[in-house]
XYZ file of C-alpha atoms in Angstrom:
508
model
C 71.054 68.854 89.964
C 72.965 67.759 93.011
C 76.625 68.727 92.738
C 79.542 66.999 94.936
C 82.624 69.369 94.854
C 85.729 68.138 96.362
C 88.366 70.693 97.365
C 87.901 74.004 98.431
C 90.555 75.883 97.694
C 90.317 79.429 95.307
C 88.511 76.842 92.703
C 86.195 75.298 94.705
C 84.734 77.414 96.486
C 84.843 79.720 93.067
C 82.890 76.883 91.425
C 80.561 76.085 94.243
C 79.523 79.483 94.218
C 78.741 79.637 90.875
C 76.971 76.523 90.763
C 74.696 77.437 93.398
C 73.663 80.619 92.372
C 72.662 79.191 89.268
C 70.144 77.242 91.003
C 72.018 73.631 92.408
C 72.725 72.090 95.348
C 76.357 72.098 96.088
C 77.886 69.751 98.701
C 81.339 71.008 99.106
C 84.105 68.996 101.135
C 87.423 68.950 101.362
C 89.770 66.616 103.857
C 90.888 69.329 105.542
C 87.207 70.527 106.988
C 88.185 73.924 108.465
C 88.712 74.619 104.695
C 85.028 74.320 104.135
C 84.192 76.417 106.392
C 86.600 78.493 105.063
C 85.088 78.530 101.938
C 81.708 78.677 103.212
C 82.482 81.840 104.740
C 83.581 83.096 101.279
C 80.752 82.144 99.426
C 78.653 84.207 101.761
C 80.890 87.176 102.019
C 80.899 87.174 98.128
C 76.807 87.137 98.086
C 76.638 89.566 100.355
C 78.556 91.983 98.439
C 76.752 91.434 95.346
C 73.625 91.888 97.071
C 75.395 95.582 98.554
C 76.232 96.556 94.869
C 73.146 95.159 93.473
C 74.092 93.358 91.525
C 71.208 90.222 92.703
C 68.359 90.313 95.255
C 69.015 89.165 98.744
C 66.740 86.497 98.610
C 68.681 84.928 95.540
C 71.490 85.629 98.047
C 70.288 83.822 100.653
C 68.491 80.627 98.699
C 72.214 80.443 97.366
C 73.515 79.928 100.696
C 71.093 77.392 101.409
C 71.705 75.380 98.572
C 75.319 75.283 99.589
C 75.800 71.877 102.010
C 79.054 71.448 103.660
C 80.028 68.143 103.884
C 82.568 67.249 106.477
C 83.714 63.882 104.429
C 84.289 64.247 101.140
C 83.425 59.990 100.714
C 80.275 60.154 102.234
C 77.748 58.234 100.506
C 75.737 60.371 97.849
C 73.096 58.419 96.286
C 71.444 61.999 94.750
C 74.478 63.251 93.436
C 74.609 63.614 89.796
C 78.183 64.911 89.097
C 81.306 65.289 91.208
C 83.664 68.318 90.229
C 87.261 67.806 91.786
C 89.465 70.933 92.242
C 92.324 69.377 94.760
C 95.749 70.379 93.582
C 97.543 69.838 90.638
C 98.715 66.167 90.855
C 98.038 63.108 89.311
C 98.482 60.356 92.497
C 96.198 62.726 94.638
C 93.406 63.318 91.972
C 93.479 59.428 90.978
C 93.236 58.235 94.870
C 90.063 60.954 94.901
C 88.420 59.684 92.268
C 89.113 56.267 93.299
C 87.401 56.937 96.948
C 84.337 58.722 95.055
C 83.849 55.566 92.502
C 82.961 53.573 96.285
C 80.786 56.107 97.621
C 78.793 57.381 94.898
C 76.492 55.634 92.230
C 77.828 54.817 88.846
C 75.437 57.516 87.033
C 77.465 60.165 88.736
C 79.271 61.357 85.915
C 83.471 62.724 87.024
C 84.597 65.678 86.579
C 88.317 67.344 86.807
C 89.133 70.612 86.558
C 92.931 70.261 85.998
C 94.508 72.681 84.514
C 97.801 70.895 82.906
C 97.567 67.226 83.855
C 96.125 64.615 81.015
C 92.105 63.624 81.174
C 92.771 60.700 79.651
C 95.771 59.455 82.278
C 93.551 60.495 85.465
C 90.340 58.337 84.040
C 93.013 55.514 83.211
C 93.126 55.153 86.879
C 88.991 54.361 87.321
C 87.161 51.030 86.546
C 85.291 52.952 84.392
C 87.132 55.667 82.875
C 84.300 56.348 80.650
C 82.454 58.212 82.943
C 85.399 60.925 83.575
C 86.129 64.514 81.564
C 87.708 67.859 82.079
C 85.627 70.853 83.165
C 88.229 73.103 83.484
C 87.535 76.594 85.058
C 89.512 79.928 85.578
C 89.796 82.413 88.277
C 87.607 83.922 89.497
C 85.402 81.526 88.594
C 82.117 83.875 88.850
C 83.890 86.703 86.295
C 85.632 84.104 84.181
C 82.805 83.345 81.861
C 84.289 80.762 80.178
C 84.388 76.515 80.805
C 86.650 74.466 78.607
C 84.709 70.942 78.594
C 87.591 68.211 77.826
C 86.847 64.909 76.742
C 89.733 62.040 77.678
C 90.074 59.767 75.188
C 87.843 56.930 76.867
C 84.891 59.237 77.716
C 81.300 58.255 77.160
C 80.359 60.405 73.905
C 77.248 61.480 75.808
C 79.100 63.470 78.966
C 80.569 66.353 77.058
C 77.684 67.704 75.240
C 75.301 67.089 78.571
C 78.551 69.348 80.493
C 77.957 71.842 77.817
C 74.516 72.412 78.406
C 74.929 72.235 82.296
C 77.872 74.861 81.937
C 75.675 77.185 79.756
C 72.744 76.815 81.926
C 74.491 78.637 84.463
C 75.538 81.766 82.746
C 78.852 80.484 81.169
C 80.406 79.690 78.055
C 81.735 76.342 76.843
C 84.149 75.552 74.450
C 84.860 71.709 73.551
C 88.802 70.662 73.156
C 90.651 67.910 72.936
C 92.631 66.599 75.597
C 95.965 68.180 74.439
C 98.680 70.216 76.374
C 97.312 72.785 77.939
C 94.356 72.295 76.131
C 92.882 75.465 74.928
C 93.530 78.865 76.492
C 96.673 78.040 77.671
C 97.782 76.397 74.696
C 96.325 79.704 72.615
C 98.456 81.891 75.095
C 101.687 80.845 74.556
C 101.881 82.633 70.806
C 102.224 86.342 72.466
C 104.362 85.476 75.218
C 106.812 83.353 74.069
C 107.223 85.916 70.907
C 107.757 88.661 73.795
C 110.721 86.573 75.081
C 112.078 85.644 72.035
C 111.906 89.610 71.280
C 113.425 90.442 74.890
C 116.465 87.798 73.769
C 117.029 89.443 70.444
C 117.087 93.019 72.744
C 114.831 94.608 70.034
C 113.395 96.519 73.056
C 112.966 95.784 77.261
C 109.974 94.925 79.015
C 108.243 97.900 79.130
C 108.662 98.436 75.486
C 107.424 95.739 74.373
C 104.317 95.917 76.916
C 103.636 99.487 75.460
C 103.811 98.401 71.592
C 101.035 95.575 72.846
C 98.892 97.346 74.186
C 98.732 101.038 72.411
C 99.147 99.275 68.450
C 97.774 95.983 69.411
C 95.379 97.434 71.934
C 95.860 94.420 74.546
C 94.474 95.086 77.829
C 97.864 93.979 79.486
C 101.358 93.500 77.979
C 102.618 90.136 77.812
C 105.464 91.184 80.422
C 102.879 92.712 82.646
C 101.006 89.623 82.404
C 103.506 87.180 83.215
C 104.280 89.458 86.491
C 100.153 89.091 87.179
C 100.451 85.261 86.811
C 103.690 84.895 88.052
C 107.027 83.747 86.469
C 107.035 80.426 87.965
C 103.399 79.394 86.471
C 104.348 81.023 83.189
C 107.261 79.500 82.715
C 106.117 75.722 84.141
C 103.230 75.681 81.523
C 105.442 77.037 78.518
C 107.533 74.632 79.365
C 105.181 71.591 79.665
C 103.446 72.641 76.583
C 106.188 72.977 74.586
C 107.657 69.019 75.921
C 103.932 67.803 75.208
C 103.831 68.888 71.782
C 107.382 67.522 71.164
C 108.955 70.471 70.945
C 107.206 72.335 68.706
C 108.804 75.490 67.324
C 106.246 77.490 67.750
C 105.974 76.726 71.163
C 109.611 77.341 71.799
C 110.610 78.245 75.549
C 112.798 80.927 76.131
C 116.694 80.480 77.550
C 115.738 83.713 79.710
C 113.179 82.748 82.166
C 115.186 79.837 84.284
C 117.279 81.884 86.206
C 114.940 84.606 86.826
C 112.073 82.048 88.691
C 115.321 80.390 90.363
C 116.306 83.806 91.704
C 112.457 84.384 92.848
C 111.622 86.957 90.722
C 108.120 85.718 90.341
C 105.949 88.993 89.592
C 104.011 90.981 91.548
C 103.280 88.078 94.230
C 107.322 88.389 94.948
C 107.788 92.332 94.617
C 109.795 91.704 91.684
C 109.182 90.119 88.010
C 110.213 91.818 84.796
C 109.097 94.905 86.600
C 109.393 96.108 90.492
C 105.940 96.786 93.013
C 105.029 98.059 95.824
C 105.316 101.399 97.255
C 108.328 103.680 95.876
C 108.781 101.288 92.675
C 110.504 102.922 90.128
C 108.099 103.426 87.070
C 109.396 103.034 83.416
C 108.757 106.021 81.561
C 109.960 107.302 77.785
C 112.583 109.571 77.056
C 110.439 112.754 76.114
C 110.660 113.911 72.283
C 113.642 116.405 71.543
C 114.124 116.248 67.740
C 113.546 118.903 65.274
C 109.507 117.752 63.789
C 110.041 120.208 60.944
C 113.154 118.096 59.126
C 111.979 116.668 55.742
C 111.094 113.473 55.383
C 111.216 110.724 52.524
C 108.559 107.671 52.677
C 110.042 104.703 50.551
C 107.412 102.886 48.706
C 106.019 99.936 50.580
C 102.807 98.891 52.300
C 100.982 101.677 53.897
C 103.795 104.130 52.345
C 100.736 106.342 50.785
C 98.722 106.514 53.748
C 101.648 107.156 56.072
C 102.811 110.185 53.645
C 98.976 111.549 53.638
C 98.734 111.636 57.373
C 102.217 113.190 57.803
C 101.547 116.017 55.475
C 97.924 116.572 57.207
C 99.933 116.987 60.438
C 101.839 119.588 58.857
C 105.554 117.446 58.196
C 107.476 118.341 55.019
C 106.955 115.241 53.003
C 109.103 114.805 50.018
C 107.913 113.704 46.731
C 110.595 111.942 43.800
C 111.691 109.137 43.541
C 114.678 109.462 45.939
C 115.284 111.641 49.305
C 117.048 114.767 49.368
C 120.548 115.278 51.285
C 118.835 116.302 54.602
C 115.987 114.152 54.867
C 115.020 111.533 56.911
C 113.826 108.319 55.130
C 110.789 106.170 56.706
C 110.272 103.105 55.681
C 107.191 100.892 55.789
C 108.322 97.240 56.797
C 105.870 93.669 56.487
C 108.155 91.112 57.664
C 111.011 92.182 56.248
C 114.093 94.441 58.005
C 115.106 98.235 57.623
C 118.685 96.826 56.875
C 117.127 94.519 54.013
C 115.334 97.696 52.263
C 118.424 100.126 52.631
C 120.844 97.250 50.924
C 117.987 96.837 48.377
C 117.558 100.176 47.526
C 120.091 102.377 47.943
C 118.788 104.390 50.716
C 121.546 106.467 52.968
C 122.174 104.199 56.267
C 122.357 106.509 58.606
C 119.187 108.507 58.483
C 116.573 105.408 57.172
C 114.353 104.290 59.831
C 111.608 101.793 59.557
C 108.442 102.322 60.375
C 105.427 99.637 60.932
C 102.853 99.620 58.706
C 99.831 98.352 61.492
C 97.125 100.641 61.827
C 97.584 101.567 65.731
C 94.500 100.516 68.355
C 95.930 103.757 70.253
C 98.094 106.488 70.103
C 101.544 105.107 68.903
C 103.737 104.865 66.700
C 107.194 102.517 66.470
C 110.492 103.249 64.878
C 113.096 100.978 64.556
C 116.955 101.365 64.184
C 119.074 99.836 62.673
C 123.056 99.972 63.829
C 124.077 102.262 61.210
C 121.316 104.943 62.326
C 122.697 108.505 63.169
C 121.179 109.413 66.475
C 120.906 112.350 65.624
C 118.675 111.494 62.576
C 116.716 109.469 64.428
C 115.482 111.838 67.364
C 114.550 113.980 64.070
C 112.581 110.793 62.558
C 110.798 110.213 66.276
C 109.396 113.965 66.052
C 108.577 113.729 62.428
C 106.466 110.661 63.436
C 104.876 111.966 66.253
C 102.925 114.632 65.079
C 99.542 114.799 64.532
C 97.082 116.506 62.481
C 96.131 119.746 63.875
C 93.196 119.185 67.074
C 94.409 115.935 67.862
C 97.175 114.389 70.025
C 100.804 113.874 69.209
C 101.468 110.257 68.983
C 103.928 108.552 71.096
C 106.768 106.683 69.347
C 108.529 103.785 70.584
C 112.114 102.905 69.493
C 113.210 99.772 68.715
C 115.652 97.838 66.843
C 115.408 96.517 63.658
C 113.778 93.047 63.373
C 112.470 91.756 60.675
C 108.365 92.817 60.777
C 109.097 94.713 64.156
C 107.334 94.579 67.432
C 103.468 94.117 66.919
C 103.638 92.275 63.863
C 105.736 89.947 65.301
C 103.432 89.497 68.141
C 100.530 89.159 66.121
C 101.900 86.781 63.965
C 102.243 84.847 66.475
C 99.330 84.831 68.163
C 97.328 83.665 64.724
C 99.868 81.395 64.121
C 99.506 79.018 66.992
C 95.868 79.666 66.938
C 96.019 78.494 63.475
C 97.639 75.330 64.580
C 95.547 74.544 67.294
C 92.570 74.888 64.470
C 94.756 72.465 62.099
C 95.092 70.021 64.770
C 91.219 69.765 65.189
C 92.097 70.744 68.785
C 89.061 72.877 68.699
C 86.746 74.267 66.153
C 87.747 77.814 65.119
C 84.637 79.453 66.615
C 85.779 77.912 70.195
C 89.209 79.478 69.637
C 87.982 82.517 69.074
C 85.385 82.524 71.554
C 88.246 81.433 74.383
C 90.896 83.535 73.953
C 88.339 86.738 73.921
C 86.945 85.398 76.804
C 89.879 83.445 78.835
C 92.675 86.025 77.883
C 90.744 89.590 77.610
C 92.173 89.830 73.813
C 90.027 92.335 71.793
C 89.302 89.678 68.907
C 90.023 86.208 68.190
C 92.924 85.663 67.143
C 91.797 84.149 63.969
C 88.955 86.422 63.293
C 91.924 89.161 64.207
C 93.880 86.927 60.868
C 90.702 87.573 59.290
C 90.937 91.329 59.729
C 94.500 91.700 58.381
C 93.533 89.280 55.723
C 94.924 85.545 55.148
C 97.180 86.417 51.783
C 98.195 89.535 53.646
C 99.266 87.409 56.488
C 101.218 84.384 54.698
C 102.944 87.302 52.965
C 104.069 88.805 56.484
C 104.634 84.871 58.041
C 106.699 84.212 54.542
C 109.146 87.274 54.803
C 109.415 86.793 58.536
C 110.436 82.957 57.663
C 112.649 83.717 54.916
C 114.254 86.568 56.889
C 114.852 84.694 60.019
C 115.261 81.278 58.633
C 113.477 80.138 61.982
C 110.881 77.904 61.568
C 108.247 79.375 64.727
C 107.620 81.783 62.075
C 106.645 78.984 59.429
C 103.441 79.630 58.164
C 100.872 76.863 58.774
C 98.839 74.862 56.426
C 95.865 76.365 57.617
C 96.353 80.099 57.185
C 98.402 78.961 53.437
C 95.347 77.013 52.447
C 92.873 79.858 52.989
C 95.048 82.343 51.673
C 95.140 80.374 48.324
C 91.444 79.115 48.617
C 90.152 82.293 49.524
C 88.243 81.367 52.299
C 88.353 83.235 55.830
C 90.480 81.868 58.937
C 87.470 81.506 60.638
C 85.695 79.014 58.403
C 86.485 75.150 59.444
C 86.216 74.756 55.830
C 84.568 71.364 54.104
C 86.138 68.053 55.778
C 86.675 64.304 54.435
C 83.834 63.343 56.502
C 81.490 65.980 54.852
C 82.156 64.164 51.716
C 81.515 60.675 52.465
């Protein structure tokens, strides 16, 4: 296939590379022509290191290079060319007057293709005679490592195109995943469920930054926290597509943006492209460690019945902790208890438990080493440095656990979080934005998470789940943590997150 790429920027030249080393021929332009040779100069670097890591021969290398033509006007006539990718930036006058030019030069069998990342299909086809022949193909960066393609229909394009992008897409080594031409549309869409819970958890100060980050990655076992990852991307991005998602889905509460993020971009506190984000870089950056352990790990303890409260008691008594039996604690003890949505506050009004030395503790099996407490404002500090050292021993031969202190929230830190992130994934699968295998398969792929979000549903179980959504609803009274239809009808149905389940259509 002959491939026209316009715009070679970071994405162009990212996708001409790809496309040529997967066998095409790849005319890349741009107006601005000592950015092709910019780009050129790239691509070639890029081979060349592959080919000094060995990672591909050097004649793939250099048949590669040769398939890649620069062009030095992006309207020249094209007769051969089969499909045009544009990658010029992010605006919808510039990528309609592109497209417009293209239409005049090129045959109408060359099918369009735009890899916007936030702008509407269907609004930059609008602008064609034939808007038919226009879709997304939106890529990430690095486009070589990013293995993943979302292929986005507009609402006008020829049913044909998307399936034929598909196979082009996994012809060369990638994967594709079909949406609809939504906010965001899929990855970015799926992403906003663990950030926007990190901010809402930042403005109820249930811990900082850091925190947060650690409880994300050592329970959730996330390769970056979702502070850490805003500073990667940078603030300003972030907080542009949380906001634009949020105003194209009509202000969806799930979506909700956070009140803390304006002033921070408008004081340039970007991320690590600025120095400063949520955290400081560069060299002498302070680096935000834990306050070692200090309480007395031999003080009694009391585990209140609740979820996990056998299993907790069982591994504290194999790691050598005095673990009470009865039915209530004695005068010394400290009193753990296991929390699913609901608050520490909640279970010591509930049950009678003594204020100052109950703790909660979360139930979530840890990816990692780690543990989290949580305080409420009644806690006895005392009682709680003596609760952190109860929790973070371990059974003998293996290592102490580290224990993160937070404050009490109903379902705490990672549930939060990864209610969350299957709850928006949920309602992207409700919407028929995408099937639920392309969810999953995007957000493993796109965002690094270690499962699917709604295969991760699958592994906490749907009843468990709308239990943890309910009491996180009913506790909060906000309704991002409503549960959706599509996680309540599975739960009752008994059928997996993961299944698209039987349709009207199927029927007819």
């Amino acid at each position: 296939m002959r491939i026209r790429i316009v715009g070679a920027g970071a994405m162009g030249r990212g996708i001409a590379q790809w496309a040529a080393v997967a066998g095409h021929t790849v005319e890349l332009c741009d107006v601005r022509t000592e950015a092709v040779t910019a780009a050129v100069d790239f691509v070639r670097s890029m081979l060349e290191r592959g080919v000094q890591k060995g990672r591909m021969p050097s004649g793939d290398a250099a048949a590669a290079l040769e398939r890649l033509v620069p062009l030095d006007d992006p309207w020249a006539p094209g007769p051969e060319v089969e499909l045009v990718i544009e990658a010029v930036r992010e605006d919808l006058d510039t990528k309609a007057e592109v497209f417009g030019k293209l239409a005049e030069a090129l045959p109408d069998s060359a099918v369009f293709a735009t890899n916007t990342s936030s702008l509407s299909v269907t609004r930059i086809a609008a602008s064609l005679q034939d808007p038919g022949r226009l879709a997304g193909l939106h890529f990430f960066n690095p486009v070589p490592l990013m293995k993943i393609v979302e292929v986005v229909p507009g609402a006008a394009t020829r049913p044909e195109i998307p399936p034929a992008l598909t196979a082009l897409v996994e012809s060369c080594g990638h994967r594709a995943v079909t949406v609809a031409d939504t906010p965001g549309f899929l990855v970015n869409h799926a992403g906003r469920g663990l950030v926007t819970e990190a901010l809402a958890l930042l403005e109820e100060s249930v811990a900082d930054p850091a925190g947060i980050d650690r409880i994300a990655r050592d329970v959730l076992g996330l390769r970056m926290g979702p502070f850490e990852l805003m500073d990667l991307t940078g603030l300003d991005v972030t907080a542009a597509v949380i906001d634009s998602i949020w105003q194209g889905f009509r202000h969806e509460d799930r979506l909700r943006p956070s009140y803390l993020t304006p002033n921070r971009v408008t004081a340039g506190l970007h991320g690590r492209k600025t120095g400063q984000g949520w955290f400081t870089y560069g060299p002498g950056a302070p680096v935000a460690e834990e306050p070692p352990v200090t309480g007395d790990a031999g003080r009694p303890v009391f585990v209140a019945d609740g979820e996990g409260a056998a299993g907790l008691r069982s591994a504290l008594g194999a790691a050598g902790a005095t673990v009470e039996s009865g039915s209530d604690p004695s005068g010394d003890a400290v009193v753990l208890v296991p929390v699913w949505g609901t608050t520490v506050a909640a279970a010591v009004a509930s049950l009678g438990l003594p204020a100052a030395r109950t703790f909660g503790v979360d139930p979530l099996p840890p990816a990692g080493s780690r543990r989290v407490l949580a305080v409420t404002p009644a806690a006895d500090p005392s009682a709680a440095r003596d609760a952190r050292a109860v929790l973070a021993r371990a059974a003998e031969g293996k290592e102490a656990y580290a224990v993160s202190v937070v404050r009490d929230t109903a379902g705490s830190v990672a549930q939060r979080l990864l209610a969350s992130v299957v709850s928006v994934a949920a309602s992207i699968a409700e919407r028929s934005l995408a099937t639920p295998a392309d969810i999953d398969l995007a957000v493993t792929t796109g965002l690094g998470y270690p499962t699917g979000p709604l295969a991760w549903g699958d592994r906490i179980g749907a009843a468990r789940l709308l239990d943890l959504q309910s009491a996180l609803h009913r506790a909060t009274g906000d309704p991002r943590h409503r549960p959706t239809r599509w996680l309540a009808e599975r739960a009752q149905l008994g059928l997996p997150l993961t299944d698209p389940g039987t349709s009207p259509e199927d029927c007819a």
